[in-house]
Short mmCIF file of C-alpha atoms in Angstrom, two decimals:
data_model
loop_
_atom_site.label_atom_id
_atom_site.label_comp_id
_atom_site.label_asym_id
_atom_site.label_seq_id
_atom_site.Cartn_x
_atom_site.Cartn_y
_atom_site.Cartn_z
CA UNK A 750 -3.34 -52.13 -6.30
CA UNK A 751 -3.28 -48.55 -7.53
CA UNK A 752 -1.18 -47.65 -10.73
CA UNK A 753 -2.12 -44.52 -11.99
CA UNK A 754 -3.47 -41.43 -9.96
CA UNK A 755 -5.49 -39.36 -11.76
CA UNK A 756 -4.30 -35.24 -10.85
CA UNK A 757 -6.39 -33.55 -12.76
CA UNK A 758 -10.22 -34.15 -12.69
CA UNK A 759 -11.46 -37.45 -10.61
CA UNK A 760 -8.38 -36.87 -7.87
CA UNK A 761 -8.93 -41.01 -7.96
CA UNK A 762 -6.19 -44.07 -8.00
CA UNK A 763 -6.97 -46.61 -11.01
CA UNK A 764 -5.52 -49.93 -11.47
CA UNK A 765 -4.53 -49.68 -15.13
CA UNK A 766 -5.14 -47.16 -18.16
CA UNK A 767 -8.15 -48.44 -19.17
CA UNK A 768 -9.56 -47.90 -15.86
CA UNK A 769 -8.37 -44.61 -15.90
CA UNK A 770 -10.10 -43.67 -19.47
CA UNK A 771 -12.89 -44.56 -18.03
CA UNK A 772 -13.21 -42.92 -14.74
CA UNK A 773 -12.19 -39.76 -16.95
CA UNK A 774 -14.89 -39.92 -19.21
CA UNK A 775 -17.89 -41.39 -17.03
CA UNK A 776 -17.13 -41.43 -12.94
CA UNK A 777 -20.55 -39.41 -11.38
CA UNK A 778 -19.11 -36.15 -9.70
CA UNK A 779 -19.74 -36.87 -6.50
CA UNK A 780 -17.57 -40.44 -6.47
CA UNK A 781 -14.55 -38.05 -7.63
CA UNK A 782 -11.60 -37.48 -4.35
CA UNK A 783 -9.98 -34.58 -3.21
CA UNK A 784 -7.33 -32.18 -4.71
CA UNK A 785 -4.11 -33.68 -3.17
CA UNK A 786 -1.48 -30.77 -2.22
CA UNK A 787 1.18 -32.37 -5.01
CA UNK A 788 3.92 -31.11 -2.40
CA UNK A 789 2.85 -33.97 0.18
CA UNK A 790 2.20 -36.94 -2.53
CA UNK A 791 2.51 -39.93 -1.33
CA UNK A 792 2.98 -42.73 -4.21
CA UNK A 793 0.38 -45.70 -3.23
CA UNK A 794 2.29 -49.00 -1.86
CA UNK A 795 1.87 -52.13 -4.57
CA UNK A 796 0.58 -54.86 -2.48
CA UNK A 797 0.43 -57.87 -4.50
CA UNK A 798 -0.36 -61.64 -3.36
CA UNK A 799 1.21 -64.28 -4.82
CA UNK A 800 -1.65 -66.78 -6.50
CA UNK A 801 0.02 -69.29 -8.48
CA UNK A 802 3.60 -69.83 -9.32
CA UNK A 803 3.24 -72.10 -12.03
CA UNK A 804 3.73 -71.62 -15.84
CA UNK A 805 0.12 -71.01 -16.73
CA UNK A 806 -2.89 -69.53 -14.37
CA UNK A 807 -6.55 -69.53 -15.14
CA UNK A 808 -8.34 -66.38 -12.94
CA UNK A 809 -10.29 -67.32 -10.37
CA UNK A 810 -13.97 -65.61 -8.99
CA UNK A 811 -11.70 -64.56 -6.18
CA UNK A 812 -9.73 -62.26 -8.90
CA UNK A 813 -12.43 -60.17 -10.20
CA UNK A 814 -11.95 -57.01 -10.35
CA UNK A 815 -8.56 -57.03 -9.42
CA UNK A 816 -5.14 -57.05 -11.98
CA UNK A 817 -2.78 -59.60 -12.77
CA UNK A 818 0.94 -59.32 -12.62
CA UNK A 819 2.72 -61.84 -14.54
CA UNK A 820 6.60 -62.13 -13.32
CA UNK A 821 8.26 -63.88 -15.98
CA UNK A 822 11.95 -65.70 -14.76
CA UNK A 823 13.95 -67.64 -17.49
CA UNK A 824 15.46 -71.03 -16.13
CA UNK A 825 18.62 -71.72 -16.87
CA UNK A 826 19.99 -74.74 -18.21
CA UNK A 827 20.51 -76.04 -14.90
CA UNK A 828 17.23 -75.46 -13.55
CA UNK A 829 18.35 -72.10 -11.83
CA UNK A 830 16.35 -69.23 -12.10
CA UNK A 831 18.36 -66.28 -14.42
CA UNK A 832 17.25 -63.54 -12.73
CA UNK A 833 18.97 -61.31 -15.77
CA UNK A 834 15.89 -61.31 -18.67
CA UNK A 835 13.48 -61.28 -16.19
CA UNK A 836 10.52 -59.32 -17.30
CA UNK A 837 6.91 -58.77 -15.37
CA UNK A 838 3.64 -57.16 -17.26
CA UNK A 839 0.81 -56.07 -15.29
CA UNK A 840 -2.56 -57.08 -16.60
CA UNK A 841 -5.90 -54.83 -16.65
CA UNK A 842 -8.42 -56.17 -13.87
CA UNK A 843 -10.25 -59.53 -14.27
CA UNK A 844 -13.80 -59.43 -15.24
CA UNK A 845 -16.65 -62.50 -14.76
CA UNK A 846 -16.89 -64.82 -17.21
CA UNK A 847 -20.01 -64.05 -20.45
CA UNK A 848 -23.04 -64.70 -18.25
CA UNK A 849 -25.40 -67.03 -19.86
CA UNK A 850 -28.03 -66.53 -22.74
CA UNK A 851 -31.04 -64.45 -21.74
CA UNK A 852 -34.67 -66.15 -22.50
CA UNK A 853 -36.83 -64.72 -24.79
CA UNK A 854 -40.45 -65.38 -25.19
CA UNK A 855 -41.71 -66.69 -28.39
CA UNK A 856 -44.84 -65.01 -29.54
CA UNK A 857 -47.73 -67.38 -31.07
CA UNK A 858 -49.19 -66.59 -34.15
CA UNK A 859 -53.02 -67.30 -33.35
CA UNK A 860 -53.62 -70.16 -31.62
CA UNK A 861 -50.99 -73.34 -31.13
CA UNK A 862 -52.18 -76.38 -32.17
CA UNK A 863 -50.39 -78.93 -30.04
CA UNK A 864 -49.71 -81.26 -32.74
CA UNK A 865 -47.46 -78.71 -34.47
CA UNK A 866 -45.05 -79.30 -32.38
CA UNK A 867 -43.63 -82.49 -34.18
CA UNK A 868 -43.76 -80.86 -37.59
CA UNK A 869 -42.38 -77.53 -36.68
CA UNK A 870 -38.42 -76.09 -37.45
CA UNK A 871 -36.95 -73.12 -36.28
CA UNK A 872 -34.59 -71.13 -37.90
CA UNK A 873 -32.12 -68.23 -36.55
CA UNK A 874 -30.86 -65.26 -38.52
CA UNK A 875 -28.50 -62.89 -37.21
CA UNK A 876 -25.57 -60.59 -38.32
CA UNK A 877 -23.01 -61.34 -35.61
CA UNK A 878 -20.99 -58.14 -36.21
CA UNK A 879 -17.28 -59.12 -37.53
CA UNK A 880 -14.61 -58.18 -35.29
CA UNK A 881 -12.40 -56.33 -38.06
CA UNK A 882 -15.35 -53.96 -37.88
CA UNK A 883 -15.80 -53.82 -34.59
CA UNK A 884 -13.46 -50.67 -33.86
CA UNK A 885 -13.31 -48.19 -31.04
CA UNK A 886 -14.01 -45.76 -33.36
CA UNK A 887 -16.97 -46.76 -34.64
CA UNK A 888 -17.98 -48.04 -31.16
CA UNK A 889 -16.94 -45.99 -28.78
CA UNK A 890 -19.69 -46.39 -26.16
CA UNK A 891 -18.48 -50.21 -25.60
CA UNK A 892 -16.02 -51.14 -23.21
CA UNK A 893 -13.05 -52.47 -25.26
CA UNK A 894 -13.00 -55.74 -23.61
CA UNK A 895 -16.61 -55.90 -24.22
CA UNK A 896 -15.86 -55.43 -27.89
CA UNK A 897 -12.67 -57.64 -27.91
CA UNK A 898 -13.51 -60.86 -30.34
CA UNK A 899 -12.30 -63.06 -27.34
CA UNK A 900 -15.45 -61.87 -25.15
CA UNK A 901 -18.17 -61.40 -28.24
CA UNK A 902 -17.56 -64.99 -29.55
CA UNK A 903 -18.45 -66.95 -26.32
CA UNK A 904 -21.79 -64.79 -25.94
CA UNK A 905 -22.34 -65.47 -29.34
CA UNK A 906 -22.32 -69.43 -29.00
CA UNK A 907 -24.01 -68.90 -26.05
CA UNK A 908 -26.67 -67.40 -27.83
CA UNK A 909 -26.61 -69.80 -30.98
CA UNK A 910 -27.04 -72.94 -28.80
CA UNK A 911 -29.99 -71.56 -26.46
CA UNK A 912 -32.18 -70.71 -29.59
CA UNK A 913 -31.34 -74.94 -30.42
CA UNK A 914 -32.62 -73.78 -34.27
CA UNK A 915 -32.87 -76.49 -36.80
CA UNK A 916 -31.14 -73.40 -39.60
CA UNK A 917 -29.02 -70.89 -38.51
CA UNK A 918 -28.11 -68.09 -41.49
CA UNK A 919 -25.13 -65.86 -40.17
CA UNK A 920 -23.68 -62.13 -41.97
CA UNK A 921 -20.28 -60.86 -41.07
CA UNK A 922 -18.53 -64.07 -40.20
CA UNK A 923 -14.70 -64.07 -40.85
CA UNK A 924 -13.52 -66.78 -42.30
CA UNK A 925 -10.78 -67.45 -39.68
CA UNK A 926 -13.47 -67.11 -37.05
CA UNK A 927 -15.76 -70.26 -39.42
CA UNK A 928 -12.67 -71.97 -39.49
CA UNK A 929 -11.02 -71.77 -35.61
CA UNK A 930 -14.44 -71.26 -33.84
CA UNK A 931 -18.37 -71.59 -35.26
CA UNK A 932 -17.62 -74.66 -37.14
CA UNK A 933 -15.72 -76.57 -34.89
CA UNK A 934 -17.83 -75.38 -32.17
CA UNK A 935 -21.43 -76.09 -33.63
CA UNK A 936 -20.42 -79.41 -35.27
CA UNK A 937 -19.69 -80.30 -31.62
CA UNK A 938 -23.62 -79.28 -31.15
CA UNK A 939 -24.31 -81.17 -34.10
CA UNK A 940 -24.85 -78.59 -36.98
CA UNK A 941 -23.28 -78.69 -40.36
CA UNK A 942 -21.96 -75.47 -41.98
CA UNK A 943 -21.09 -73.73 -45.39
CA UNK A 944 -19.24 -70.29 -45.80
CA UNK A 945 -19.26 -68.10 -48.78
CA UNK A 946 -17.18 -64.71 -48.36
CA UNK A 947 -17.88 -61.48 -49.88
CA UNK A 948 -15.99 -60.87 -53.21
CA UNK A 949 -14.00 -58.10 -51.65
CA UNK A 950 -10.36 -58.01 -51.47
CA UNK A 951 -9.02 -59.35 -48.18
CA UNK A 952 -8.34 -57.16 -45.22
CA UNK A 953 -5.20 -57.20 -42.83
CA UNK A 954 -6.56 -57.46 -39.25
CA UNK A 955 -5.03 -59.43 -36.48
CA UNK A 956 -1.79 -59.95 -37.73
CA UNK A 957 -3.55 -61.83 -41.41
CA UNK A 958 -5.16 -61.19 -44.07
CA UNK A 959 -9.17 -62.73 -43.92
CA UNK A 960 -12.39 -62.06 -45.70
CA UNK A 961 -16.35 -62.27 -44.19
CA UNK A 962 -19.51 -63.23 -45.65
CA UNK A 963 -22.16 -65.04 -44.98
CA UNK A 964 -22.20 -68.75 -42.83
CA UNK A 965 -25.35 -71.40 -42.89
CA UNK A 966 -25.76 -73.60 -40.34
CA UNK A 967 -27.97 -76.66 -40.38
CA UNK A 968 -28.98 -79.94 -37.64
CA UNK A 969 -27.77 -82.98 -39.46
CA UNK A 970 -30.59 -85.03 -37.41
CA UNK A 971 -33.14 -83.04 -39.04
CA UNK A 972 -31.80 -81.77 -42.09
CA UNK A 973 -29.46 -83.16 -44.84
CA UNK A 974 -28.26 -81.24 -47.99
CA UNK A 975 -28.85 -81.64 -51.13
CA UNK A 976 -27.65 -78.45 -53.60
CA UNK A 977 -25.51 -75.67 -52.72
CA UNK A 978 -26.08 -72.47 -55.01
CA UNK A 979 -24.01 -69.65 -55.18
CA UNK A 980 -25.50 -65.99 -55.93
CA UNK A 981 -22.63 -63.95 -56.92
CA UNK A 982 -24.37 -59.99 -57.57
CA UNK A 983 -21.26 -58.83 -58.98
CA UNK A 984 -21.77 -61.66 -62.09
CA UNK A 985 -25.24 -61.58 -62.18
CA UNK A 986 -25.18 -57.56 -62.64
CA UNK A 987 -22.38 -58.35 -65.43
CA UNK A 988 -24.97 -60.29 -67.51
CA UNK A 989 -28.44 -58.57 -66.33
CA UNK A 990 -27.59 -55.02 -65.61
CA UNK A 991 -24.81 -53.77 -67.80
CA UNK A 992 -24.97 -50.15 -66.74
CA UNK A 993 -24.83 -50.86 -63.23
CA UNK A 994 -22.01 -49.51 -60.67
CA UNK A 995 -19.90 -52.13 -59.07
CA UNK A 996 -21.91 -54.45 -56.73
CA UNK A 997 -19.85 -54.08 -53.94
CA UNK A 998 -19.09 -57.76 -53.48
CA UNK A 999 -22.12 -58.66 -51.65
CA UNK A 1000 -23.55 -62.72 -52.61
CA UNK A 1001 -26.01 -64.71 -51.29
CA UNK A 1002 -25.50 -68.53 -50.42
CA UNK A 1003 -28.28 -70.90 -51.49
CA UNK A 1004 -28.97 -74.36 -49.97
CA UNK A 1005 -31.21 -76.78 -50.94
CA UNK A 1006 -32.00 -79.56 -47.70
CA UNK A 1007 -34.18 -82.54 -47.47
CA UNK A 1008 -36.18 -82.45 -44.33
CA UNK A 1009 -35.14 -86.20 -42.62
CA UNK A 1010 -38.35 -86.00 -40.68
CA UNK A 1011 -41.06 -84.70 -42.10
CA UNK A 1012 -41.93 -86.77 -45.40
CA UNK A 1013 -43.73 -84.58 -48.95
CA UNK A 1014 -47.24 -86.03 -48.60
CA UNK A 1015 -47.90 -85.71 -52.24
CA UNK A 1016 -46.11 -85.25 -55.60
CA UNK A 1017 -47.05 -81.65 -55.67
CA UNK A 1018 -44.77 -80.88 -53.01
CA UNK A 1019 -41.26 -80.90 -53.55
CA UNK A 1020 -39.56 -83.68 -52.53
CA UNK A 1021 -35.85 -84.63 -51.53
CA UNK A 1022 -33.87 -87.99 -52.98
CA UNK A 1023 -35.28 -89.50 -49.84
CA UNK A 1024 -38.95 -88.61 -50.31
CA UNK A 1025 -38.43 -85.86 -47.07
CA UNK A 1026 -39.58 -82.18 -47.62
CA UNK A 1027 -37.34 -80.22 -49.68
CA UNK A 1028 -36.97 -76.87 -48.25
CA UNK A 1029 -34.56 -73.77 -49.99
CA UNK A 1030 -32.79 -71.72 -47.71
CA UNK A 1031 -30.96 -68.21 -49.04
CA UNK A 1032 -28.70 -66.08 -46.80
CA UNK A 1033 -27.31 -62.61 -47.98
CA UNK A 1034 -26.14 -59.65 -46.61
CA UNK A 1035 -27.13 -56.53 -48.70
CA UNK A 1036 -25.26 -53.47 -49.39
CA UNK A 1037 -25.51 -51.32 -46.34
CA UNK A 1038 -24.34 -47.64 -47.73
CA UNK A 1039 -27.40 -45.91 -47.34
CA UNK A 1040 -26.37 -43.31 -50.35
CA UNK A 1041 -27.03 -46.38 -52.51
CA UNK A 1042 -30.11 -47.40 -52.48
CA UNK A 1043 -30.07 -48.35 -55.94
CA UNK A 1044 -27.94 -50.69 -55.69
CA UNK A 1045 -29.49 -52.63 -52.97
CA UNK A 1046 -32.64 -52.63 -55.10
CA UNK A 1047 -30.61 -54.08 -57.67
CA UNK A 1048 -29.59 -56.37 -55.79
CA UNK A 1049 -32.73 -57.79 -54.25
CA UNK A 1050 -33.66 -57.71 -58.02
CA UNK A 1051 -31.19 -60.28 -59.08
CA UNK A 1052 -31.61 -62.48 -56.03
CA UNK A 1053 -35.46 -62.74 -57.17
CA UNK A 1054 -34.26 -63.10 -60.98
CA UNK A 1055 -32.03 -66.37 -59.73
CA UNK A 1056 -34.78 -68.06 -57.49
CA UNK A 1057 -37.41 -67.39 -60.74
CA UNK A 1058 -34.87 -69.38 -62.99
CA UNK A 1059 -34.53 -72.05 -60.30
CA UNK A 1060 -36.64 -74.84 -60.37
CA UNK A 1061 -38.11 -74.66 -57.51
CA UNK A 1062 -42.10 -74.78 -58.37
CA UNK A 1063 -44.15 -75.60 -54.70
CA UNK A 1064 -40.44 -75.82 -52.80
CA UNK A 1065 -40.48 -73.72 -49.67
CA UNK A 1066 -38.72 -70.82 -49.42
CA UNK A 1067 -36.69 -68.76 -46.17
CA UNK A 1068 -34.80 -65.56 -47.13
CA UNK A 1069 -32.87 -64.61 -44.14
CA UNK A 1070 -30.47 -62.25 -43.79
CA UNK A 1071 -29.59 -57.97 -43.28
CA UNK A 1072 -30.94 -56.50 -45.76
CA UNK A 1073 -30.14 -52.87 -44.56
CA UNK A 1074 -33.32 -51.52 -45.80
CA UNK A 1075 -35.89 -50.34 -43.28
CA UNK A 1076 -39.58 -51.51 -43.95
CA UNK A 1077 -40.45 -48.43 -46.05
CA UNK A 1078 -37.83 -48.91 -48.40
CA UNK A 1079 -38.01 -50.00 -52.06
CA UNK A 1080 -36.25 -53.26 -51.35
CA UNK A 1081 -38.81 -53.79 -48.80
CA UNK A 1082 -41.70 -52.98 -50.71
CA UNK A 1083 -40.33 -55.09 -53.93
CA UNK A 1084 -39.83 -58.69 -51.53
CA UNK A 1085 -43.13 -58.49 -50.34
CA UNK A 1086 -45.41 -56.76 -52.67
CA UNK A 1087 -43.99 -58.11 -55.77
CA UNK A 1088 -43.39 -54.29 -57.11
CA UNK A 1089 -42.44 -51.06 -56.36
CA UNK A 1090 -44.72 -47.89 -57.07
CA UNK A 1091 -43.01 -45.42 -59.84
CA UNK A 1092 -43.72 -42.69 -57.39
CA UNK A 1093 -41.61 -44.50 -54.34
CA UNK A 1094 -38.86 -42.10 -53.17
CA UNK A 1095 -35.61 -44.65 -53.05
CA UNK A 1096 -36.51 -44.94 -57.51
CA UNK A 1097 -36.06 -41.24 -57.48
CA UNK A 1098 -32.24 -42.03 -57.08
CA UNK A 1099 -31.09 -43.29 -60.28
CA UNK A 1100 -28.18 -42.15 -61.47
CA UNK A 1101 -27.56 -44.91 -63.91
CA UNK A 1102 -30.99 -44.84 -65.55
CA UNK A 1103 -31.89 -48.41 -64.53
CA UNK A 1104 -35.22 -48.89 -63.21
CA UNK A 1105 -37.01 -48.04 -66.53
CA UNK A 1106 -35.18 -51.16 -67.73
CA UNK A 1107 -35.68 -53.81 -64.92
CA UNK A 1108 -39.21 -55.32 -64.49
CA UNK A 1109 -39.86 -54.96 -60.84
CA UNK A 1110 -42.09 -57.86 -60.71
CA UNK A 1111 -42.56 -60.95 -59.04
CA UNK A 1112 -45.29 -63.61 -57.55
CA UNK A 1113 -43.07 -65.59 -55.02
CA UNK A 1114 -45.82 -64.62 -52.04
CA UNK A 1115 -43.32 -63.43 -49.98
CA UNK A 1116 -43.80 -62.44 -46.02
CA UNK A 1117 -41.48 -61.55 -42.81
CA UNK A 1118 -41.75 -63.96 -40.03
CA UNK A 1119 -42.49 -61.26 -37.44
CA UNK A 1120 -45.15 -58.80 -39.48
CA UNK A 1121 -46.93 -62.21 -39.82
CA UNK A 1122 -46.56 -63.08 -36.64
CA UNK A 1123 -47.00 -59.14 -34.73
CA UNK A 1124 -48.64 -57.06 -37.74
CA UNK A 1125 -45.69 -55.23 -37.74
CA UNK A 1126 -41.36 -55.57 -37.81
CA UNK A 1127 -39.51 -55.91 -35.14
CA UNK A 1128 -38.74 -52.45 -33.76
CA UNK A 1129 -35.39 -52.95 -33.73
CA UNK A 1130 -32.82 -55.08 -35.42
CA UNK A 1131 -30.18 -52.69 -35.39
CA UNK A 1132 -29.17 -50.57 -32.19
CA UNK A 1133 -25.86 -48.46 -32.07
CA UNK A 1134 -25.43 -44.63 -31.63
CA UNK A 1135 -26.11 -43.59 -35.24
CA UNK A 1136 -28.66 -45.73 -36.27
CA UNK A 1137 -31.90 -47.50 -34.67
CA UNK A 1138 -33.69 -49.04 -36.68
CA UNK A 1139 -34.94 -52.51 -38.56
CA UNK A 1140 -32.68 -53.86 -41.57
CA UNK A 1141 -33.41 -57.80 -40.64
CA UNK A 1142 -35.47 -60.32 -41.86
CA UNK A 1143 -36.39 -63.79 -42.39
CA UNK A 1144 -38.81 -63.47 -45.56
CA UNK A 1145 -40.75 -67.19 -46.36
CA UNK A 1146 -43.11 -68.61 -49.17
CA UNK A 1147 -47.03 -67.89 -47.31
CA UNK A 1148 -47.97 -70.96 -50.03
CA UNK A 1149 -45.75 -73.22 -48.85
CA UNK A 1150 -44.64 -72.55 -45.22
CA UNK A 1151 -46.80 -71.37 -42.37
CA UNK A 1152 -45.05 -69.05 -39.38
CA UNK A 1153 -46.22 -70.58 -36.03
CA UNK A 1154 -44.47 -68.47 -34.09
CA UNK A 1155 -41.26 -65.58 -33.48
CA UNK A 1156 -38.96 -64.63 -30.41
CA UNK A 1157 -39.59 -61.44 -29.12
CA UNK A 1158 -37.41 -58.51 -29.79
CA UNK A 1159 -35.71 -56.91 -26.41
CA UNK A 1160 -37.33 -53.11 -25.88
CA UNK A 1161 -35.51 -50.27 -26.36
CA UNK A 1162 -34.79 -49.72 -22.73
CA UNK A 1163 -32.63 -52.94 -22.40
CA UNK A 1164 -31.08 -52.17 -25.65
CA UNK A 1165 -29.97 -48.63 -24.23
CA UNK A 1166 -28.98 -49.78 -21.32
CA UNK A 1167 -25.30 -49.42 -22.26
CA UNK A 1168 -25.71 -46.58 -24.35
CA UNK A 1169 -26.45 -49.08 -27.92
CA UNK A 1170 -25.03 -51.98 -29.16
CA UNK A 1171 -23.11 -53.99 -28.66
CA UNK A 1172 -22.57 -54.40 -25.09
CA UNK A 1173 -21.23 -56.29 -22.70
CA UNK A 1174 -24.38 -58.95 -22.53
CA UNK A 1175 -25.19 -58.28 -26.27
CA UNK A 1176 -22.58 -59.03 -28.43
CA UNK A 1177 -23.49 -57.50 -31.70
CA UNK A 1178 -24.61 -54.16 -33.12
CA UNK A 1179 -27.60 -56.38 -34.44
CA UNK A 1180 -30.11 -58.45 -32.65
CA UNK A 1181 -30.85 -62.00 -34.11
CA UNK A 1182 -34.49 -62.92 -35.37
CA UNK A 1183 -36.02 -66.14 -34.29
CA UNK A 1184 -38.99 -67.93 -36.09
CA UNK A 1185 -40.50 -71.28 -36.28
CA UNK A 1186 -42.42 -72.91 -39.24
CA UNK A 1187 -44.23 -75.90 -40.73
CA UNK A 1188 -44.66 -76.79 -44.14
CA UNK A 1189 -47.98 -76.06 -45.47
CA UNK A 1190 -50.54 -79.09 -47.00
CA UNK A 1191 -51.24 -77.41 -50.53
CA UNK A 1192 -53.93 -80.62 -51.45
CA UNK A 1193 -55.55 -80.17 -48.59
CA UNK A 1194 -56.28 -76.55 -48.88
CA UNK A 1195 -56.86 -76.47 -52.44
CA UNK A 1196 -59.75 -78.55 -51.19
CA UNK A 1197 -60.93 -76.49 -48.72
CA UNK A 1198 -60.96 -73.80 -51.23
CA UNK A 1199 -63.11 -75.52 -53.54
CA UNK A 1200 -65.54 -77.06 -50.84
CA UNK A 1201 -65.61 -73.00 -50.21
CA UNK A 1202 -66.38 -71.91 -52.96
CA UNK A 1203 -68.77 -75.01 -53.92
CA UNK A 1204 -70.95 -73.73 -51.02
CA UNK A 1205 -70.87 -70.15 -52.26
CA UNK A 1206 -72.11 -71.13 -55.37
CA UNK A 1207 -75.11 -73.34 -53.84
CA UNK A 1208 -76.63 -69.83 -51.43
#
C-alpha cells in the first residue's frame, strides 16, 4: 500500500518516509514514473489485509517487504470494544530476518601439523561499533534499520558464535548492551565475561545514561581465571608522565587464565594454581583522534610499562584490541620493534616535550597474528567513507606462543559493496580478526638451539 507519492523527481508511490528518502536519493533514472498532470490526481486506494487480530504479532516471510498497520482498540470494562481512543500507526515495511554468519577461510601459517589441533586456542578481537556512535550522521551510507542496535546485535552474535573462539576481546561495548545482551547471551554459549568502561563521563542515549569500554570473553571448559588487572592510562600518566594532556579515558583490561587443558610441561613455563598453562590476555581500545598521536604513543607506552612490572617472566602474552594506528605509525613501530627511530614522523608532534623523557624501549618479542601469518596486515580492519585502513590487532609473545593460523580478511570489493561499513550483512565499521595459537615448548627448543649450535662448532 502506497503512502506517499513522490511529485517532484521519481514521480513514484512509497510505502513510508523512509522509503521515500531513499528512492530520492538513490532510485536509477530509468525506474523513475511519469509526470502526473496534478489536475487529474488520483490518491492511491489503501488495501490492507487483516493478518492477526490478536494483542501481539510476530511478521511472517509472507510480510516482507510490505508495512504493518497496527489498529489499536481499548476494551472496556465490559469487554466491549471503545471505539473512542482508538489509535492505528503504520509501520515501515518488513525486512528478512539477519541472514547467517558468512565463512571465512583460515589461512595456515606453513604447514599444519595434525596434532596441533588438540593443543591449539583461538581467540577473536573485534570493535563491535557502539550504537550511541552509530549515528546517521556519521553513517549516512547505511540504511537506518541496518544501523538500528536491534538489527547490528543479532549479526553480531551471529558472528561471535560461528568463530566458536576459546577468547573473545571486544571495544565499544555499552554497558547496558554487556548487561541485557552479550553476557546473558554468550554465557548461554558457555563463555564467561568481564567489562571495564572507559573513564569518560556517561552519555544520555536511548532514554539513559550508559558508558562503553572494553568486554573479555572466555570458554569456561577451556579456560578458568585467575587475576583480573586493571590498566587505567589516565592514573598511570598521573604517576609516569606528569606533563602529559588528559588521557582521554581510554584503559585496558588484563586477565590472567589457567588453560584447563593443556598442562605447563616444566617449571619454566608459567603455570596456573592447577598446574594448566597460564596465559595473559590484555584488551584496550586506544585513542582514536588522529591529531593526537602522542598520546596514543603514550599510551601504548604505559601499557608496556605495566606488563614490564608484572610478573609475568615466560607467561604468554595476546594484546588484542583497536589500536587506531596504521602499521607505519609510531605505536606500531614501538609494539613490535621494541623502539621508535628519533627521525619517525608521529615523534615530530610533541607539543608537551615528552619523548626526550620516556625510554621507548622494550624486549617483550612482540608480533601481529596476521603479518606472521601473511607477511603483511590485514588490508583492512576499518572500512567506512572517511577512512580505510588497518587500526586492529592481536599482538602475542613469538617466545612463548606460536600463530598456527588467521581468518582471512573480506576484499575490498565485498566491503564496498554497500558503499563502507557497516552494512546490512556487516554490522560494524570494523572487521573482527581471528587467530589461533599454541603455546610454545621453551626446553625443548633451547635444546635444539644448543644441539645447533654444538654442530656449528664441530664443522
Amino acid at each position: 500500500m502506497s503512502q506517499i507519492r513522490d511529485v517532484a523527481k521519481t514521480h513514484q508511490c512509497y510505502c513510508c518516509r523512509d522509503c521515500f528518502l531513499k528512492g530520492w536519493h538513490n532510485l536509477p533514472q530509468h525506474l523513475w514514473g511519469s509526470k502526473i498532470d496534478e489536475e487529474v490526481i488520483e490518491e492511491p486506494i489503501a488495501e490492507w489485509c487483516e493478518v492477526a487480530n490478536t494483542r501481539q504479532y510476530c511478521p511472517s516471510l509472507q510480510d516482507i517487504d510490505r508495512p504493518l498497520r497496527l489498529d489499536i482498540i481499548p476494551i472496556l470494562k465490559d469487554g466491549r470494544d471503545a471505539y473512542r481512543g482508538s489509535m492505528s500507526v503504520t509501520t515501515g515495511t518488513v525486512i528478512p530476518t539477519p541472514k547467517e554468519a558468512r565463512t571465512r577461510r583460515m589461512i595456515s601459517n606453513g604447514t599444519f601439523n595434525a596434532e596441533w589441533l588438540s593443543q591449539q586456542f583461538k581467540v577473536m578481537n573485534w570493535n563491535i561499533l557502539a550504537d550511541l556512535y552509530a549515528t546517521e550522521s556519521v553513517y549516512p551510507y547505511c540504511e537506518k534499520w541496518a544501523l538500528s542496535w536491534t538489527w547490528r546485535k543479532h549479526l553480531i552474535l551471529k558472528e561471535l558464535k560461528s568463530m566458536t573462539a576459546d577468547i573473545i576481546t571486544l571495544q565499544e561495548v555499552q554497558k547496558d548492551a554487556y548487561d541485557d545482551w552479550f553476557r546473558p547471551q554468550l554465557e548461554e554459549a558457555g563463555y564467561e565475561g568481564i567489562f571495564l568502561k572507559k573513564n569518560r563521563d556517561p552519555i544520555f542515549h536511548g532514554g539513559k545514561y550508559t558508558h562503553e569500554g572494553c568486554a573479555t570473553f572466555y570458554k569456561t571448559t577451556r579456560f578458568k581465571r585467575v587475576e583480573k588487572l586493571v590498566i587505567d592510562y589516565d592514573r598511570l600518566s598521573a604517576g609516569e608522565v606528569r606533563a602529559i594532556p588528559d588521557m582521554k579515558g581510554n584503559v585496558a583490561v588484563a586477565v590472567i587464565l589457567e588453560d584447563l587443558h593443556i598442562k605447563a610441561t616444566h617449571s619454566s613455563q608459567a603455570m596456573g594454581p592447577n598446574g594448566g598453562h597460564k596465559l595473559c590476555v590484555i584488551n584496550t581500545h586506544i585513542l582514536c583522534d588522529p591529531r593526537s598521536s602522542d598520546v596514543k604513543l603514550v599510551q601504548a607506552y604505559l601499557l608496556i610499562q605495566t606488563l614490564k612490572q608484572m610478573p609475568i617472566k615466560n607467561m604468554p602474552l595476546l594484546i588484542c584490541g583497536d589500536f587506531n594506528s596504521t602499521p607505519d605509525s609510531a605505536v606500531y613501530h614501538y609494539l613490535q620493534r621494541g623502539s621508535v627511530g628519533v627521525g619517525h614522523d608521529d615523534l615530530r608532534a610533541d607539543p608537551c616535550g615528552l619523548f626526550g623523557h620516556l625510554n621507548l624501549e622494550h624486549n617483550l618479542s612482540l608480533a601481529t597474528a596476521y603479518e606472521t601469518c601473511t607477511g603483511t596486515e590485514a588490508q583492512y580492519t576499518n572500512y567506512t567513507e572517511d577512512f580505510k585502513g588497518t587500526l586492529d590487532y592481536i599482538w602475542y609473545s613469538s617466545r612463548t606462543l606460536a600463530v598456527l593460523a588467521i581468518s582471512q580478511v573480506d576484499e575490498e570489493s565485498q566491503l564496498m559493496q554497500e558503499t563502507a561499513l557497516p552494512s546490512s550483512t556487516r554490522p560494524s565499521d570494523h572487521v573482527s580478526l581471528v587467530a589461533t595459537f599454541m603455546y610454545r615448548d621453551l626446553r625443548q627448543e633451547e635444546a635444539e638451539d644448543r644441539g645447533h649450535h654444538g654442530l656449528g662448532s664441530r664443522v
